[in-house]
Amino acid sequence: MEKLPAWDEPRARALIHAKSDLEGPLLPILHDLQETFGYVDPRAVAIIAGALNISRAEVFGTLSFYKDFKKQKPLGRTIKLCLAEACQARGADALADRFEQNTGCKIDGGYHEGVEVETVYCLGNCALGPNALYDGEIFGALTDESLAALHARARREGAAS
């Protein structure tokens, strides 16, 4: 993952304008901002609302509803650990508990040593659970060792960026 640019209002306005004529443009705009900057800056809420002629409350409500949208610049790297039923049946809950005990990194507890581990519910790789998503890549059939290695990789890559 390359280094994300700092918030840039003219660039954000251009991204918003590029999608504002779509039918149902709000989610595509939020996704573009997140992909570009790594988060949706709170200053974008009023800009989006004005461009789409909707209330700031509607923009903020959508932004807040979806867990994947971040409202602040990432402080490190993120691993998404699946805890949906299929992964649970393959030991994801116990894996998560052991991971927290071994690393001190609390799942859904924010950044710890430059890495955030957050839960998701289904990565579409159910037969090979438990699964995680990191930097766009799915890691399946996780074990204590493979999750620890993924965590170590995230820490290294977070420190390097």
Short mmCIF file of N, CA and C in Angstrom, two decimals:
data_model
loop_
_atom_site.label_atom_id
_atom_site.label_comp_id
_atom_site.label_asym_id
_atom_site.label_seq_id
_atom_site.Cartn_x
_atom_site.Cartn_y
_atom_site.Cartn_z
N MET A 1 0.85 -1.18 0.00
CA MET A 1 0.00 0.00 0.00
C MET A 1 0.89 1.23 0.00
N GLU A 2 0.64 2.13 -0.97
CA GLU A 2 1.43 3.34 -1.03
C GLU A 2 0.98 4.34 0.02
N LYS A 3 1.84 5.31 0.28
CA LYS A 3 1.52 6.35 1.26
C LYS A 3 0.36 7.18 0.74
N LEU A 4 -0.62 7.41 1.59
CA LEU A 4 -1.81 8.15 1.21
C LEU A 4 -1.53 9.65 1.26
N PRO A 5 -2.13 10.41 0.33
CA PRO A 5 -1.92 11.85 0.36
C PRO A 5 -2.67 12.50 1.52
N ALA A 6 -2.21 13.67 1.90
CA ALA A 6 -2.91 14.46 2.92
C ALA A 6 -4.23 14.96 2.35
N TRP A 7 -5.15 15.29 3.23
CA TRP A 7 -6.44 15.85 2.81
C TRP A 7 -6.18 17.06 1.93
N ASP A 8 -6.87 17.11 0.83
CA ASP A 8 -6.70 18.16 -0.16
C ASP A 8 -8.10 18.54 -0.64
N GLU A 9 -8.60 19.70 -0.21
CA GLU A 9 -9.97 20.07 -0.53
C GLU A 9 -10.24 20.19 -2.03
N PRO A 10 -9.37 20.83 -2.82
CA PRO A 10 -9.65 20.88 -4.27
C PRO A 10 -9.72 19.48 -4.90
N ARG A 11 -8.85 18.59 -4.47
CA ARG A 11 -8.89 17.22 -5.00
C ARG A 11 -10.18 16.52 -4.56
N ALA A 12 -10.58 16.72 -3.31
CA ALA A 12 -11.82 16.13 -2.81
C ALA A 12 -13.01 16.67 -3.60
N ARG A 13 -13.03 17.96 -3.86
CA ARG A 13 -14.13 18.56 -4.63
C ARG A 13 -14.20 17.95 -6.04
N ALA A 14 -13.03 17.73 -6.64
CA ALA A 14 -13.00 17.13 -7.98
C ALA A 14 -13.55 15.70 -7.95
N LEU A 15 -13.20 14.93 -6.91
CA LEU A 15 -13.72 13.56 -6.78
C LEU A 15 -15.24 13.58 -6.60
N ILE A 16 -15.70 14.49 -5.78
CA ILE A 16 -17.14 14.61 -5.52
C ILE A 16 -17.87 15.01 -6.80
N HIS A 17 -17.35 16.00 -7.48
CA HIS A 17 -17.98 16.48 -8.72
C HIS A 17 -18.03 15.37 -9.78
N ALA A 18 -16.98 14.57 -9.86
CA ALA A 18 -16.91 13.51 -10.88
C ALA A 18 -18.02 12.47 -10.73
N LYS A 19 -18.53 12.29 -9.52
CA LYS A 19 -19.56 11.27 -9.28
C LYS A 19 -20.93 11.86 -8.98
N SER A 20 -21.04 13.17 -8.88
CA SER A 20 -22.29 13.78 -8.41
C SER A 20 -23.46 13.60 -9.37
N ASP A 21 -23.21 13.28 -10.63
CA ASP A 21 -24.30 13.08 -11.58
C ASP A 21 -24.78 11.63 -11.65
N LEU A 22 -24.13 10.74 -10.92
CA LEU A 22 -24.58 9.34 -10.90
C LEU A 22 -25.93 9.23 -10.21
N GLU A 23 -26.65 8.18 -10.51
CA GLU A 23 -27.84 7.87 -9.74
C GLU A 23 -27.37 7.24 -8.44
N GLY A 24 -27.76 7.78 -7.31
CA GLY A 24 -27.29 7.27 -6.02
C GLY A 24 -25.80 7.51 -5.82
N PRO A 25 -25.34 8.76 -5.89
CA PRO A 25 -23.90 9.04 -5.89
C PRO A 25 -23.22 9.03 -4.52
N LEU A 26 -23.97 9.04 -3.45
CA LEU A 26 -23.36 9.22 -2.13
C LEU A 26 -22.33 8.13 -1.79
N LEU A 27 -22.71 6.87 -1.91
CA LEU A 27 -21.75 5.80 -1.57
C LEU A 27 -20.54 5.79 -2.50
N PRO A 28 -20.71 5.94 -3.82
CA PRO A 28 -19.51 6.00 -4.66
C PRO A 28 -18.58 7.16 -4.30
N ILE A 29 -19.15 8.30 -3.94
CA ILE A 29 -18.33 9.44 -3.53
C ILE A 29 -17.56 9.12 -2.25
N LEU A 30 -18.25 8.58 -1.27
CA LEU A 30 -17.58 8.23 -0.01
C LEU A 30 -16.48 7.21 -0.24
N HIS A 31 -16.75 6.22 -1.10
CA HIS A 31 -15.72 5.22 -1.42
C HIS A 31 -14.51 5.86 -2.09
N ASP A 32 -14.74 6.77 -3.03
CA ASP A 32 -13.63 7.44 -3.71
C ASP A 32 -12.78 8.25 -2.73
N LEU A 33 -13.43 8.98 -1.84
CA LEU A 33 -12.69 9.76 -0.85
C LEU A 33 -11.87 8.85 0.06
N GLN A 34 -12.49 7.78 0.51
CA GLN A 34 -11.80 6.83 1.39
C GLN A 34 -10.60 6.20 0.67
N GLU A 35 -10.80 5.81 -0.58
CA GLU A 35 -9.73 5.17 -1.34
C GLU A 35 -8.58 6.15 -1.58
N THR A 36 -8.91 7.40 -1.83
CA THR A 36 -7.89 8.40 -2.14
C THR A 36 -7.11 8.83 -0.90
N PHE A 37 -7.82 9.14 0.18
CA PHE A 37 -7.18 9.71 1.37
C PHE A 37 -7.03 8.73 2.53
N GLY A 38 -7.67 7.56 2.43
CA GLY A 38 -7.62 6.59 3.52
C GLY A 38 -8.70 6.79 4.56
N TYR A 39 -9.47 7.86 4.39
CA TYR A 39 -10.56 8.19 5.31
C TYR A 39 -11.43 9.25 4.63
N VAL A 40 -12.57 9.55 5.23
CA VAL A 40 -13.43 10.62 4.75
C VAL A 40 -13.33 11.75 5.77
N ASP A 41 -12.62 12.78 5.40
CA ASP A 41 -12.41 13.91 6.30
C ASP A 41 -13.76 14.55 6.64
N PRO A 42 -13.96 14.93 7.91
CA PRO A 42 -15.23 15.56 8.29
C PRO A 42 -15.56 16.82 7.47
N ARG A 43 -14.54 17.48 6.95
CA ARG A 43 -14.78 18.67 6.11
C ARG A 43 -15.49 18.31 4.82
N ALA A 44 -15.43 17.05 4.41
CA ALA A 44 -16.07 16.62 3.17
C ALA A 44 -17.59 16.54 3.31
N VAL A 45 -18.09 16.40 4.52
CA VAL A 45 -19.53 16.23 4.73
C VAL A 45 -20.31 17.40 4.15
N ALA A 46 -19.94 18.62 4.47
CA ALA A 46 -20.65 19.79 3.97
C ALA A 46 -20.49 19.94 2.46
N ILE A 47 -19.31 19.61 1.96
CA ILE A 47 -19.07 19.71 0.52
C ILE A 47 -19.96 18.74 -0.24
N ILE A 48 -20.02 17.50 0.26
CA ILE A 48 -20.87 16.48 -0.38
C ILE A 48 -22.33 16.90 -0.31
N ALA A 49 -22.77 17.35 0.87
CA ALA A 49 -24.17 17.75 1.04
C ALA A 49 -24.53 18.86 0.06
N GLY A 50 -23.67 19.84 -0.09
CA GLY A 50 -23.93 20.92 -1.03
C GLY A 50 -23.97 20.44 -2.47
N ALA A 51 -23.03 19.57 -2.84
CA ALA A 51 -22.95 19.08 -4.22
C ALA A 51 -24.16 18.22 -4.58
N LEU A 52 -24.69 17.48 -3.61
CA LEU A 52 -25.80 16.56 -3.89
C LEU A 52 -27.15 17.13 -3.50
N ASN A 53 -27.14 18.33 -2.89
CA ASN A 53 -28.37 18.97 -2.43
C ASN A 53 -29.12 18.08 -1.44
N ILE A 54 -28.37 17.54 -0.48
CA ILE A 54 -28.94 16.75 0.61
C ILE A 54 -28.43 17.35 1.92
N SER A 55 -28.98 16.91 3.03
CA SER A 55 -28.57 17.47 4.31
C SER A 55 -27.23 16.89 4.76
N ARG A 56 -26.53 17.66 5.57
CA ARG A 56 -25.28 17.15 6.16
C ARG A 56 -25.58 15.95 7.04
N ALA A 57 -26.76 15.95 7.68
CA ALA A 57 -27.14 14.82 8.53
C ALA A 57 -27.25 13.53 7.72
N GLU A 58 -27.76 13.63 6.49
CA GLU A 58 -27.87 12.44 5.65
C GLU A 58 -26.48 11.91 5.27
N VAL A 59 -25.59 12.83 4.93
CA VAL A 59 -24.22 12.42 4.59
C VAL A 59 -23.55 11.80 5.80
N PHE A 60 -23.64 12.48 6.95
CA PHE A 60 -23.00 11.97 8.16
C PHE A 60 -23.62 10.65 8.60
N GLY A 61 -24.93 10.53 8.47
CA GLY A 61 -25.60 9.28 8.84
C GLY A 61 -25.10 8.10 8.02
N THR A 62 -24.93 8.32 6.73
CA THR A 62 -24.42 7.26 5.85
C THR A 62 -22.98 6.95 6.20
N LEU A 63 -22.20 7.98 6.39
CA LEU A 63 -20.78 7.81 6.75
C LEU A 63 -20.63 7.04 8.05
N SER A 64 -21.49 7.33 9.01
CA SER A 64 -21.42 6.67 10.33
C SER A 64 -21.98 5.26 10.32
N PHE A 65 -22.94 5.00 9.45
CA PHE A 65 -23.60 3.69 9.43
C PHE A 65 -22.65 2.59 8.99
N TYR A 66 -21.83 2.85 8.00
CA TYR A 66 -20.96 1.82 7.44
C TYR A 66 -19.61 1.81 8.17
N LYS A 67 -19.31 0.70 8.78
CA LYS A 67 -18.11 0.55 9.60
C LYS A 67 -16.82 0.76 8.80
N ASP A 68 -16.82 0.43 7.52
CA ASP A 68 -15.60 0.53 6.72
C ASP A 68 -15.19 1.98 6.44
N PHE A 69 -16.10 2.92 6.56
CA PHE A 69 -15.71 4.32 6.35
C PHE A 69 -15.05 4.86 7.61
N LYS A 70 -13.85 5.36 7.44
CA LYS A 70 -13.10 5.94 8.55
C LYS A 70 -13.28 7.45 8.53
N LYS A 71 -13.38 8.05 9.70
CA LYS A 71 -13.57 9.49 9.80
C LYS A 71 -12.30 10.21 10.25
N GLN A 72 -11.23 9.47 10.36
CA GLN A 72 -9.93 10.10 10.66
C GLN A 72 -8.84 9.35 9.92
N LYS A 73 -7.74 10.03 9.71
CA LYS A 73 -6.63 9.44 8.98
C LYS A 73 -6.15 8.18 9.70
N PRO A 74 -5.91 7.10 8.95
CA PRO A 74 -5.45 5.87 9.59
C PRO A 74 -4.13 6.09 10.35
N LEU A 75 -4.03 5.48 11.50
CA LEU A 75 -2.83 5.60 12.33
C LEU A 75 -1.86 4.46 12.10
N GLY A 76 -2.19 3.58 11.20
CA GLY A 76 -1.35 2.41 10.93
C GLY A 76 -2.05 1.52 9.92
N ARG A 77 -1.82 0.23 10.05
CA ARG A 77 -2.37 -0.76 9.13
C ARG A 77 -3.56 -1.46 9.78
N THR A 78 -4.45 -2.03 8.95
CA THR A 78 -5.65 -2.69 9.45
C THR A 78 -5.75 -4.11 8.92
N ILE A 79 -6.00 -5.03 9.82
CA ILE A 79 -6.32 -6.42 9.49
C ILE A 79 -7.80 -6.60 9.82
N LYS A 80 -8.54 -7.15 8.88
CA LYS A 80 -9.96 -7.41 9.11
C LYS A 80 -10.12 -8.91 9.33
N LEU A 81 -10.58 -9.27 10.51
CA LEU A 81 -10.72 -10.67 10.90
C LEU A 81 -12.19 -11.06 10.84
N CYS A 82 -12.50 -12.10 10.07
CA CYS A 82 -13.88 -12.54 9.91
C CYS A 82 -14.34 -13.33 11.14
N LEU A 83 -15.48 -12.90 11.67
CA LEU A 83 -16.10 -13.64 12.77
C LEU A 83 -17.53 -14.03 12.44
N ALA A 84 -17.81 -14.22 11.15
CA ALA A 84 -19.13 -14.70 10.73
C ALA A 84 -19.28 -16.17 11.12
N GLU A 85 -20.47 -16.68 10.97
CA GLU A 85 -20.80 -18.02 11.47
C GLU A 85 -19.89 -19.11 10.91
N ALA A 86 -19.60 -19.09 9.61
CA ALA A 86 -18.76 -20.15 9.04
C ALA A 86 -17.36 -20.11 9.63
N CYS A 87 -16.82 -18.92 9.81
CA CYS A 87 -15.48 -18.82 10.41
C CYS A 87 -15.52 -19.19 11.89
N GLN A 88 -16.62 -18.82 12.56
CA GLN A 88 -16.77 -19.21 13.96
C GLN A 88 -16.78 -20.73 14.08
N ALA A 89 -17.49 -21.39 13.17
CA ALA A 89 -17.56 -22.85 13.20
C ALA A 89 -16.19 -23.49 13.00
N ARG A 90 -15.28 -22.75 12.39
CA ARG A 90 -13.94 -23.26 12.14
C ARG A 90 -12.93 -22.70 13.14
N GLY A 91 -13.43 -22.14 14.26
CA GLY A 91 -12.54 -21.76 15.35
C GLY A 91 -12.10 -20.31 15.42
N ALA A 92 -12.79 -19.41 14.70
CA ALA A 92 -12.36 -18.00 14.67
C ALA A 92 -12.44 -17.32 16.03
N ASP A 93 -13.48 -17.62 16.81
CA ASP A 93 -13.60 -16.97 18.13
C ASP A 93 -12.43 -17.33 19.03
N ALA A 94 -12.09 -18.61 19.09
CA ALA A 94 -10.96 -19.04 19.92
C ALA A 94 -9.65 -18.47 19.39
N LEU A 95 -9.50 -18.43 18.08
CA LEU A 95 -8.31 -17.84 17.46
C LEU A 95 -8.19 -16.37 17.86
N ALA A 96 -9.30 -15.65 17.80
CA ALA A 96 -9.30 -14.23 18.17
C ALA A 96 -8.92 -14.05 19.63
N ASP A 97 -9.48 -14.88 20.50
CA ASP A 97 -9.15 -14.79 21.93
C ASP A 97 -7.67 -15.03 22.18
N ARG A 98 -7.12 -16.07 21.56
CA ARG A 98 -5.70 -16.35 21.74
C ARG A 98 -4.84 -15.23 21.17
N PHE A 99 -5.25 -14.67 20.04
CA PHE A 99 -4.51 -13.56 19.43
C PHE A 99 -4.43 -12.38 20.40
N GLU A 100 -5.57 -12.03 20.99
CA GLU A 100 -5.58 -10.91 21.94
C GLU A 100 -4.68 -11.20 23.13
N GLN A 101 -4.74 -12.41 23.66
CA GLN A 101 -3.90 -12.78 24.81
C GLN A 101 -2.42 -12.74 24.46
N ASN A 102 -2.07 -13.23 23.28
CA ASN A 102 -0.66 -13.33 22.89
C ASN A 102 -0.04 -12.00 22.48
N THR A 103 -0.85 -11.09 21.95
CA THR A 103 -0.30 -9.84 21.41
C THR A 103 -0.64 -8.60 22.23
N GLY A 104 -1.68 -8.67 23.04
CA GLY A 104 -2.14 -7.47 23.73
C GLY A 104 -2.92 -6.54 22.82
N CYS A 105 -3.13 -6.94 21.58
CA CYS A 105 -3.87 -6.16 20.60
C CYS A 105 -5.35 -6.54 20.71
N LYS A 106 -6.17 -5.62 21.18
CA LYS A 106 -7.59 -5.90 21.36
C LYS A 106 -8.33 -5.73 20.03
N ILE A 107 -9.05 -6.75 19.64
CA ILE A 107 -9.81 -6.69 18.40
C ILE A 107 -10.95 -5.68 18.57
N ASP A 108 -11.09 -4.82 17.57
CA ASP A 108 -12.03 -3.70 17.59
C ASP A 108 -11.70 -2.70 18.70
N GLY A 109 -10.46 -2.68 19.13
CA GLY A 109 -10.05 -1.77 20.19
C GLY A 109 -9.14 -0.64 19.73
N GLY A 110 -9.08 -0.39 18.44
CA GLY A 110 -8.24 0.67 17.92
C GLY A 110 -6.84 0.17 17.61
N TYR A 111 -5.94 1.10 17.39
CA TYR A 111 -4.58 0.76 16.99
C TYR A 111 -3.73 0.36 18.19
N HIS A 112 -2.92 -0.66 17.98
CA HIS A 112 -1.97 -1.13 18.98
C HIS A 112 -0.68 -1.41 18.23
N GLU A 113 0.37 -0.70 18.59
CA GLU A 113 1.66 -0.85 17.92
C GLU A 113 1.52 -0.69 16.40
N GLY A 114 0.69 0.27 15.99
CA GLY A 114 0.55 0.58 14.57
C GLY A 114 -0.35 -0.34 13.78
N VAL A 115 -1.06 -1.24 14.46
CA VAL A 115 -1.96 -2.18 13.76
C VAL A 115 -3.31 -2.18 14.46
N GLU A 116 -4.33 -2.13 13.64
CA GLU A 116 -5.71 -2.25 14.12
C GLU A 116 -6.26 -3.56 13.59
N VAL A 117 -6.89 -4.34 14.45
CA VAL A 117 -7.57 -5.56 14.01
C VAL A 117 -9.05 -5.34 14.28
N GLU A 118 -9.83 -5.40 13.21
CA GLU A 118 -11.26 -5.18 13.37
C GLU A 118 -12.03 -6.36 12.81
N THR A 119 -13.21 -6.56 13.34
CA THR A 119 -14.03 -7.67 12.89
C THR A 119 -14.82 -7.29 11.64
N VAL A 120 -15.02 -8.28 10.80
CA VAL A 120 -15.92 -8.18 9.66
C VAL A 120 -16.76 -9.45 9.68
N TYR A 121 -17.82 -9.41 8.90
CA TYR A 121 -18.72 -10.56 8.89
C TYR A 121 -18.92 -11.02 7.46
N CYS A 122 -18.02 -11.87 7.03
CA CYS A 122 -17.97 -12.61 5.78
C CYS A 122 -17.08 -11.94 4.76
N LEU A 123 -16.04 -12.67 4.43
CA LEU A 123 -15.12 -12.28 3.37
C LEU A 123 -15.31 -13.15 2.13
N GLY A 124 -16.32 -14.03 2.17
CA GLY A 124 -16.64 -14.85 1.00
C GLY A 124 -15.69 -16.00 0.76
N ASN A 125 -14.98 -16.41 1.78
CA ASN A 125 -14.02 -17.52 1.65
C ASN A 125 -14.33 -18.56 2.73
N CYS A 126 -15.60 -18.81 2.92
CA CYS A 126 -16.09 -19.57 4.07
C CYS A 126 -15.48 -20.96 4.22
N ALA A 127 -15.25 -21.64 3.12
CA ALA A 127 -14.73 -23.00 3.19
C ALA A 127 -13.31 -23.06 3.74
N LEU A 128 -12.60 -21.94 3.70
CA LEU A 128 -11.22 -21.92 4.17
C LEU A 128 -11.05 -21.07 5.43
N GLY A 129 -12.12 -20.91 6.20
CA GLY A 129 -12.04 -20.10 7.41
C GLY A 129 -11.19 -20.76 8.47
N PRO A 130 -10.82 -20.02 9.47
CA PRO A 130 -11.04 -18.59 9.66
C PRO A 130 -10.21 -17.76 8.67
N ASN A 131 -10.77 -16.59 8.32
CA ASN A 131 -10.18 -15.75 7.30
C ASN A 131 -9.88 -14.35 7.82
N ALA A 132 -8.94 -13.70 7.14
CA ALA A 132 -8.64 -12.30 7.40
C ALA A 132 -8.39 -11.61 6.07
N LEU A 133 -8.57 -10.31 6.06
CA LEU A 133 -8.29 -9.49 4.89
C LEU A 133 -7.25 -8.46 5.29
N TYR A 134 -6.20 -8.40 4.49
CA TYR A 134 -5.14 -7.42 4.76
C TYR A 134 -4.66 -6.86 3.42
N ASP A 135 -4.72 -5.56 3.31
CA ASP A 135 -4.22 -4.88 2.12
C ASP A 135 -4.81 -5.47 0.84
N GLY A 136 -6.12 -5.79 0.89
CA GLY A 136 -6.82 -6.30 -0.28
C GLY A 136 -6.66 -7.77 -0.55
N GLU A 137 -5.90 -8.47 0.27
CA GLU A 137 -5.64 -9.90 0.07
C GLU A 137 -6.31 -10.72 1.18
N ILE A 138 -6.98 -11.80 0.80
CA ILE A 138 -7.62 -12.68 1.78
C ILE A 138 -6.62 -13.75 2.21
N PHE A 139 -6.56 -13.97 3.50
CA PHE A 139 -5.74 -15.02 4.09
C PHE A 139 -6.68 -16.01 4.75
N GLY A 140 -6.66 -17.26 4.28
CA GLY A 140 -7.57 -18.27 4.78
C GLY A 140 -6.88 -19.32 5.61
N ALA A 141 -7.70 -20.17 6.22
CA ALA A 141 -7.23 -21.27 7.07
C ALA A 141 -6.24 -20.76 8.10
N LEU A 142 -6.59 -19.64 8.74
CA LEU A 142 -5.67 -19.03 9.71
C LEU A 142 -5.44 -19.93 10.91
N THR A 143 -4.21 -19.90 11.35
CA THR A 143 -3.80 -20.56 12.58
C THR A 143 -3.22 -19.48 13.49
N ASP A 144 -2.89 -19.86 14.71
CA ASP A 144 -2.24 -18.90 15.61
C ASP A 144 -0.97 -18.36 14.95
N GLU A 145 -0.22 -19.24 14.33
CA GLU A 145 1.06 -18.86 13.73
C GLU A 145 0.86 -17.95 12.51
N SER A 146 -0.08 -18.29 11.64
CA SER A 146 -0.26 -17.47 10.44
C SER A 146 -0.85 -16.11 10.76
N LEU A 147 -1.74 -16.04 11.76
CA LEU A 147 -2.27 -14.75 12.17
C LEU A 147 -1.19 -13.91 12.83
N ALA A 148 -0.34 -14.53 13.64
CA ALA A 148 0.78 -13.80 14.25
C ALA A 148 1.74 -13.29 13.18
N ALA A 149 1.99 -14.08 12.15
CA ALA A 149 2.87 -13.65 11.05
C ALA A 149 2.24 -12.49 10.27
N LEU A 150 0.94 -12.56 10.06
CA LEU A 150 0.25 -11.47 9.37
C LEU A 150 0.31 -10.19 10.21
N HIS A 151 0.13 -10.33 11.50
CA HIS A 151 0.21 -9.18 12.41
C HIS A 151 1.62 -8.59 12.39
N ALA A 152 2.63 -9.44 12.40
CA ALA A 152 4.02 -8.96 12.35
C ALA A 152 4.28 -8.23 11.03
N ARG A 153 3.75 -8.76 9.94
CA ARG A 153 3.90 -8.10 8.64
C ARG A 153 3.25 -6.72 8.65
N ALA A 154 2.04 -6.64 9.20
CA ALA A 154 1.35 -5.35 9.28
C ALA A 154 2.14 -4.35 10.11
N ARG A 155 2.72 -4.82 11.21
CA ARG A 155 3.54 -3.93 12.05
C ARG A 155 4.76 -3.42 11.27
N ARG A 156 5.44 -4.31 10.56
CA ARG A 156 6.60 -3.90 9.74
C ARG A 156 6.21 -2.90 8.66
N GLU A 157 5.15 -3.23 7.94
CA GLU A 157 4.74 -2.36 6.85
C GLU A 157 4.20 -1.04 7.35
N GLY A 158 3.57 -1.06 8.51
CA GLY A 158 3.10 0.19 9.10
C GLY A 158 4.25 1.09 9.54
N ALA A 159 5.29 0.47 10.07
CA ALA A 159 6.47 1.24 10.51
C ALA A 159 7.23 1.79 9.31
N ALA A 160 7.18 1.09 8.18
CA ALA A 160 7.93 1.50 6.99
C ALA A 160 7.24 2.63 6.24
N SER A 161 5.93 2.80 6.46
CA SER A 161 5.22 3.84 5.68
C SER A 161 5.15 5.16 6.39
#
